[in-house]
Amino acid sequence: MTRNVLIAGAGPGVSGSLARLYAAEGATVGLLGADQGVLATLADQVEAAGGSAETAVADLTDDVATRAAVTRMAEKLGHVDVLHFNPSAYREKDPLSLSPDELLEDVRLGVGALLTFLQAARPFMGPGGRLSATGSMAADKPWFGAASLGVQKAGLQNLVRSIDAALAGDGIRAVSVTVRGMLAKEGPFAPDNVAKALRAAIDQDESDWRPEIAYEG
C-alpha cells in the first residue's frame, strides 16, 4: 500500500528532504505551508523523486483554516500514515525585550499548531500511524538571544511525549528528533542527513519505542 505522508510547515530544508525521501519510495506527500511558491517547488521535487504531491496553503496559526486544509487533503488521500510537524518561529529577542504576546505568538506556531494538525488528521489514521517532529537542542540548551525558540522546542518535546502516551494504545506512536547541531549545507547536519535520522526514528521498533531521540550527527 502506498504510504501517505502529511508535512506541516513544509519548506526547502529538513522537511523538504524528508518529503523527497518518502517520494523516492512512491509515497504521496501532502505539503502544508504558508508560501505557495515554496510549496510548488517542493511538489515538483517530490514528483521528480518518484512520488505524488498535494499542496495546501495555510497559516498554521489559524486553527479553523488549518483544520479545513488538513481534512480536505486527508479526505482526498483516504488515509494518513505519517504526520511530520516542522514549523517554528525564530525571533531574535532576549528575555528582557521579548514581550509576553510575542512569546505566545511564537509558541502558537511552534507548539500549538501541532494540536490542530494532529486533531484534524487523527480520524484518518489507524494502527501503525506515526507522528514525528523536528526538535532542537534549544529545548535544553537555549540561546538567550532567541528566547522564544527554546520555549517552543521544549514545549514541543513535552507535547510529543504526551501525544505518544495518549495514542500508544491505538497503535499510533509519536517521536521528536532533537537535532543537536546547527543545520548546514553539507556534513552530518545537512538537511538530507537530518531527514534520514527522522526517518529512522519514525521506523523504530514499536516494542522499544522512544518518544524522543537525539541526533548527534
PDB file of C-alpha atoms in Angstrom, residues 8-179:
ATOM      1  CA  ALA A   8       3.095  20.762   8.193  1.00  0.00           C
ATOM      2  CA  GLY A   9       5.447  23.672   7.727  1.00  0.00           C
ATOM      3  CA  ALA A  10       6.845  22.175   4.536  1.00  0.00           C
ATOM      4  CA  GLY A  11       9.857  24.002   3.131  1.00  0.00           C
ATOM      5  CA  PRO A  12      13.217  23.607   1.423  1.00  0.00           C
ATOM      6  CA  GLY A  13      15.146  22.361   4.473  1.00  0.00           C
ATOM      7  CA  VAL A  14      14.710  19.225   6.582  1.00  0.00           C
ATOM      8  CA  SER A  15      11.026  18.831   5.781  1.00  0.00           C
ATOM      9  CA  GLY A  16      11.755  19.034   2.056  1.00  0.00           C
ATOM     10  CA  SER A  17      14.426  16.369   2.387  1.00  0.00           C
ATOM     11  CA  LEU A  18      12.003  14.131   4.283  1.00  0.00           C
ATOM     12  CA  ALA A  19       9.374  14.662   1.592  1.00  0.00           C
ATOM     13  CA  ARG A  20      11.801  13.604  -1.138  1.00  0.00           C
ATOM     14  CA  LEU A  21      12.922  10.612   0.925  1.00  0.00           C
ATOM     15  CA  TYR A  22       9.371   9.298   1.081  1.00  0.00           C
ATOM     16  CA  ALA A  23       8.726  10.249  -2.536  1.00  0.00           C
ATOM     17  CA  ALA A  24      11.604   8.022  -3.648  1.00  0.00           C
ATOM     18  CA  GLU A  25       9.523   5.112  -2.304  1.00  0.00           C
ATOM     19  CA  GLY A  26       6.468   6.199  -4.287  1.00  0.00           C
ATOM     20  CA  ALA A  27       4.652   7.885  -1.414  1.00  0.00           C
ATOM     21  CA  THR A  28       2.001  10.533  -1.781  1.00  0.00           C
ATOM     22  CA  VAL A  29       3.135  13.585   0.180  1.00  0.00           C
ATOM     23  CA  GLY A  30       0.775  16.297   1.333  1.00  0.00           C
ATOM     24  CA  LEU A  31       2.550  19.617   1.830  1.00  0.00           C
ATOM     25  CA  LEU A  32       1.113  22.356   4.033  1.00  0.00           C
ATOM     26  CA  GLY A  33       2.765  25.729   4.341  1.00  0.00           C
ATOM     27  CA  ALA A  34       2.341  29.468   4.068  1.00  0.00           C
ATOM     28  CA  ASP A  35       4.133  30.121   0.756  1.00  0.00           C
ATOM     29  CA  GLN A  36       2.598  28.869  -2.483  1.00  0.00           C
ATOM     30  CA  GLY A  37       5.832  29.293  -4.424  1.00  0.00           C
ATOM     31  CA  VAL A  38       7.805  27.208  -1.945  1.00  0.00           C
ATOM     32  CA  LEU A  39       5.133  24.518  -1.969  1.00  0.00           C
ATOM     33  CA  ALA A  40       5.031  24.417  -5.777  1.00  0.00           C
ATOM     34  CA  THR A  41       8.798  23.977  -5.993  1.00  0.00           C
ATOM     35  CA  LEU A  42       8.743  21.228  -3.377  1.00  0.00           C
ATOM     36  CA  ALA A  43       5.833  19.490  -5.118  1.00  0.00           C
ATOM     37  CA  ASP A  44       7.855  19.406  -8.339  1.00  0.00           C
ATOM     38  CA  GLN A  45      10.766  17.869  -6.438  1.00  0.00           C
ATOM     39  CA  VAL A  46       8.513  15.240  -4.855  1.00  0.00           C
ATOM     40  CA  GLU A  47       7.153  14.225  -8.244  1.00  0.00           C
ATOM     41  CA  ALA A  48      10.630  14.190  -9.802  1.00  0.00           C
ATOM     42  CA  ALA A  49      11.751  11.860  -6.999  1.00  0.00           C
ATOM     43  CA  GLY A  50       9.004   9.383  -7.858  1.00  0.00           C
ATOM     44  CA  GLY A  51       6.137  10.356  -5.578  1.00  0.00           C
ATOM     45  CA  SER A  52       2.884  12.253  -5.850  1.00  0.00           C
ATOM     46  CA  ALA A  53       2.284  15.631  -4.230  1.00  0.00           C
ATOM     47  CA  GLU A  54      -0.682  17.531  -2.874  1.00  0.00           C
ATOM     48  CA  THR A  55      -0.337  21.097  -1.604  1.00  0.00           C
ATOM     49  CA  ALA A  56      -2.353  23.411   0.593  1.00  0.00           C
ATOM     50  CA  VAL A  57      -1.533  26.979   1.558  1.00  0.00           C
ATOM     51  CA  ALA A  58      -2.397  27.521   5.199  1.00  0.00           C
ATOM     52  CA  ASP A  59      -1.487  29.815   8.060  1.00  0.00           C
ATOM     53  CA  LEU A  60      -0.795  27.125  10.642  1.00  0.00           C
ATOM     54  CA  THR A  61      -1.693  29.507  13.464  1.00  0.00           C
ATOM     55  CA  ASP A  62      -5.231  29.748  12.051  1.00  0.00           C
ATOM     56  CA  ASP A  63      -6.968  26.802  13.693  1.00  0.00           C
ATOM     57  CA  VAL A  64     -10.089  26.796  11.516  1.00  0.00           C
ATOM     58  CA  ALA A  65      -8.274  27.199   8.200  1.00  0.00           C
ATOM     59  CA  THR A  66      -5.638  24.601   9.048  1.00  0.00           C
ATOM     60  CA  ARG A  67      -8.192  22.034  10.174  1.00  0.00           C
ATOM     61  CA  ALA A  68     -10.098  22.538   6.944  1.00  0.00           C
ATOM     62  CA  ALA A  69      -6.950  22.204   4.812  1.00  0.00           C
ATOM     63  CA  VAL A  70      -5.789  19.035   6.585  1.00  0.00           C
ATOM     64  CA  THR A  71      -9.258  17.494   6.385  1.00  0.00           C
ATOM     65  CA  ARG A  72      -9.577  18.209   2.664  1.00  0.00           C
ATOM     66  CA  MET A  73      -6.173  16.724   1.967  1.00  0.00           C
ATOM     67  CA  ALA A  74      -6.721  13.657   4.142  1.00  0.00           C
ATOM     68  CA  GLU A  75     -10.121  13.001   2.582  1.00  0.00           C
ATOM     69  CA  LYS A  76      -8.516  13.078  -0.852  1.00  0.00           C
ATOM     70  CA  LEU A  77      -5.776  10.670   0.224  1.00  0.00           C
ATOM     71  CA  GLY A  78      -8.159   8.376   2.074  1.00  0.00           C
ATOM     72  CA  HIS A  79      -5.798   7.534   4.919  1.00  0.00           C
ATOM     73  CA  VAL A  80      -2.736   9.058   6.578  1.00  0.00           C
ATOM     74  CA  ASP A  81       0.276   7.013   7.634  1.00  0.00           C
ATOM     75  CA  VAL A  82       2.793   9.645   8.731  1.00  0.00           C
ATOM     76  CA  LEU A  83       2.446  13.174  10.075  1.00  0.00           C
ATOM     77  CA  HIS A  84       5.512  15.367  10.282  1.00  0.00           C
ATOM     78  CA  PHE A  85       5.476  18.673  12.133  1.00  0.00           C
ATOM     79  CA  ASN A  86       8.252  21.074  11.188  1.00  0.00           C
ATOM     80  CA  PRO A  87       7.438  24.752  11.889  1.00  0.00           C
ATOM     81  CA  SER A  88       8.952  27.064  14.461  1.00  0.00           C
ATOM     82  CA  ALA A  89       9.261  30.810  14.842  1.00  0.00           C
ATOM     83  CA  TYR A  90      12.680  32.431  15.072  1.00  0.00           C
ATOM     84  CA  ARG A  91      12.687  35.813  16.766  1.00  0.00           C
ATOM     85  CA  GLU A  92      15.945  37.421  17.930  1.00  0.00           C
ATOM     86  CA  LYS A  93      14.805  38.824  21.250  1.00  0.00           C
ATOM     87  CA  ASP A  94      16.180  38.083  24.686  1.00  0.00           C
ATOM     88  CA  PRO A  95      14.030  37.686  27.816  1.00  0.00           C
ATOM     89  CA  LEU A  96      14.346  41.394  28.618  1.00  0.00           C
ATOM     90  CA  SER A  97      12.956  42.527  25.275  1.00  0.00           C
ATOM     91  CA  LEU A  98      10.594  39.669  24.387  1.00  0.00           C
ATOM     92  CA  SER A  99       7.017  40.557  25.242  1.00  0.00           C
ATOM     93  CA  PRO A 100       4.513  38.009  26.595  1.00  0.00           C
ATOM     94  CA  ASP A 101       2.384  38.463  23.478  1.00  0.00           C
ATOM     95  CA  GLU A 102       5.371  37.787  21.212  1.00  0.00           C
ATOM     96  CA  LEU A 103       6.254  34.664  23.177  1.00  0.00           C
ATOM     97  CA  LEU A 104       2.709  33.347  22.943  1.00  0.00           C
ATOM     98  CA  GLU A 105       2.555  34.165  19.231  1.00  0.00           C
ATOM     99  CA  ASP A 106       5.682  32.091  18.626  1.00  0.00           C
ATOM    100  CA  VAL A 107       4.507  29.215  20.792  1.00  0.00           C
ATOM    101  CA  ARG A 108       1.209  29.251  18.894  1.00  0.00           C
ATOM    102  CA  LEU A 109       3.116  28.304  15.754  1.00  0.00           C
ATOM    103  CA  GLY A 110       5.906  26.140  17.121  1.00  0.00           C
ATOM    104  CA  VAL A 111       3.822  24.106  19.587  1.00  0.00           C
ATOM    105  CA  GLY A 112       0.104  24.871  19.477  1.00  0.00           C
ATOM    106  CA  ALA A 113      -0.254  24.275  15.752  1.00  0.00           C
ATOM    107  CA  LEU A 114       0.716  20.642  16.328  1.00  0.00           C
ATOM    108  CA  LEU A 115      -2.579  20.103  18.147  1.00  0.00           C
ATOM    109  CA  THR A 116      -4.548  21.434  15.196  1.00  0.00           C
ATOM    110  CA  PHE A 117      -2.552  19.312  12.748  1.00  0.00           C
ATOM    111  CA  LEU A 118      -2.917  16.104  14.758  1.00  0.00           C
ATOM    112  CA  GLN A 119      -6.559  16.512  15.698  1.00  0.00           C
ATOM    113  CA  ALA A 120      -7.591  17.170  12.097  1.00  0.00           C
ATOM    114  CA  ALA A 121      -5.629  14.177  10.778  1.00  0.00           C
ATOM    115  CA  ARG A 122      -6.466  11.705  13.564  1.00  0.00           C
ATOM    116  CA  PRO A 123      -9.742  10.395  12.028  1.00  0.00           C
ATOM    117  CA  PHE A 124      -7.722   9.265   9.007  1.00  0.00           C
ATOM    118  CA  MET A 125      -5.030   7.418  10.964  1.00  0.00           C
ATOM    119  CA  GLY A 126      -5.039   3.818  12.140  1.00  0.00           C
ATOM    120  CA  PRO A 127      -2.714   1.367  13.879  1.00  0.00           C
ATOM    121  CA  GLY A 128       0.811   1.812  12.602  1.00  0.00           C
ATOM    122  CA  GLY A 129       0.343   5.550  12.133  1.00  0.00           C
ATOM    123  CA  ARG A 130       3.242   7.746  13.121  1.00  0.00           C
ATOM    124  CA  LEU A 131       3.818  11.374  14.086  1.00  0.00           C
ATOM    125  CA  SER A 132       7.246  12.981  14.060  1.00  0.00           C
ATOM    126  CA  ALA A 133       8.506  16.459  14.866  1.00  0.00           C
ATOM    127  CA  THR A 134      11.700  18.363  14.175  1.00  0.00           C
ATOM    128  CA  GLY A 135      13.216  19.126  17.559  1.00  0.00           C
ATOM    129  CA  SER A 136      16.263  21.149  18.522  1.00  0.00           C
ATOM    130  CA  MET A 137      18.995  21.318  21.125  1.00  0.00           C
ATOM    131  CA  ALA A 138      17.416  24.667  22.016  1.00  0.00           C
ATOM    132  CA  ALA A 139      14.953  22.622  24.079  1.00  0.00           C
ATOM    133  CA  ASP A 140      17.529  22.109  26.821  1.00  0.00           C
ATOM    134  CA  LYS A 141      20.363  24.410  25.752  1.00  0.00           C
ATOM    135  CA  PRO A 142      18.592  27.602  24.718  1.00  0.00           C
ATOM    136  CA  TRP A 143      20.311  30.700  23.399  1.00  0.00           C
ATOM    137  CA  PHE A 144      19.120  33.701  25.373  1.00  0.00           C
ATOM    138  CA  GLY A 145      19.195  35.882  22.253  1.00  0.00           C
ATOM    139  CA  ALA A 146      16.262  33.958  20.739  1.00  0.00           C
ATOM    140  CA  ALA A 147      14.474  33.046  23.943  1.00  0.00           C
ATOM    141  CA  SER A 148      11.175  32.018  22.393  1.00  0.00           C
ATOM    142  CA  LEU A 149      12.793  29.298  20.273  1.00  0.00           C
ATOM    143  CA  GLY A 150      13.956  27.378  23.333  1.00  0.00           C
ATOM    144  CA  VAL A 151      10.497  27.628  24.860  1.00  0.00           C
ATOM    145  CA  GLN A 152       8.950  26.334  21.647  1.00  0.00           C
ATOM    146  CA  LYS A 153      11.285  23.367  21.331  1.00  0.00           C
ATOM    147  CA  ALA A 154      10.986  22.405  24.987  1.00  0.00           C
ATOM    148  CA  GLY A 155       7.208  22.617  24.720  1.00  0.00           C
ATOM    149  CA  LEU A 156       7.201  20.628  21.504  1.00  0.00           C
ATOM    150  CA  GLN A 157       9.282  17.835  23.029  1.00  0.00           C
ATOM    151  CA  ASN A 158       6.947  17.688  26.016  1.00  0.00           C
ATOM    152  CA  LEU A 159       3.792  17.712  23.890  1.00  0.00           C
ATOM    153  CA  VAL A 160       5.072  14.934  21.633  1.00  0.00           C
ATOM    154  CA  ARG A 161       5.629  12.771  24.709  1.00  0.00           C
ATOM    155  CA  SER A 162       2.035  13.390  25.777  1.00  0.00           C
ATOM    156  CA  ILE A 163       0.731  12.588  22.301  1.00  0.00           C
ATOM    157  CA  ASP A 164       2.688   9.349  22.232  1.00  0.00           C
ATOM    158  CA  ALA A 165       1.290   8.291  25.610  1.00  0.00           C
ATOM    159  CA  ALA A 166      -2.251   9.209  24.573  1.00  0.00           C
ATOM    160  CA  LEU A 167      -2.194   7.304  21.258  1.00  0.00           C
ATOM    161  CA  ALA A 168       0.051   4.324  22.017  1.00  0.00           C
ATOM    162  CA  GLY A 169      -2.954   2.201  22.961  1.00  0.00           C
ATOM    163  CA  ASP A 170      -4.335   2.740  19.444  1.00  0.00           C
ATOM    164  CA  GLY A 171      -1.076   1.631  17.833  1.00  0.00           C
ATOM    165  CA  ILE A 172      -0.119   5.180  16.835  1.00  0.00           C
ATOM    166  CA  ARG A 173       3.238   6.455  18.066  1.00  0.00           C
ATOM    167  CA  ALA A 174       4.899   9.877  18.201  1.00  0.00           C
ATOM    168  CA  VAL A 175       8.538  10.918  18.297  1.00  0.00           C
ATOM    169  CA  SER A 176      10.538  14.124  18.292  1.00  0.00           C
ATOM    170  CA  VAL A 177      14.095  14.154  16.999  1.00  0.00           C
ATOM    171  CA  THR A 178      16.327  16.567  18.887  1.00  0.00           C
ATOM    172  CA  VAL A 179      18.868  17.896  16.406  1.00  0.00           C
TER     173      VAL A 179
END
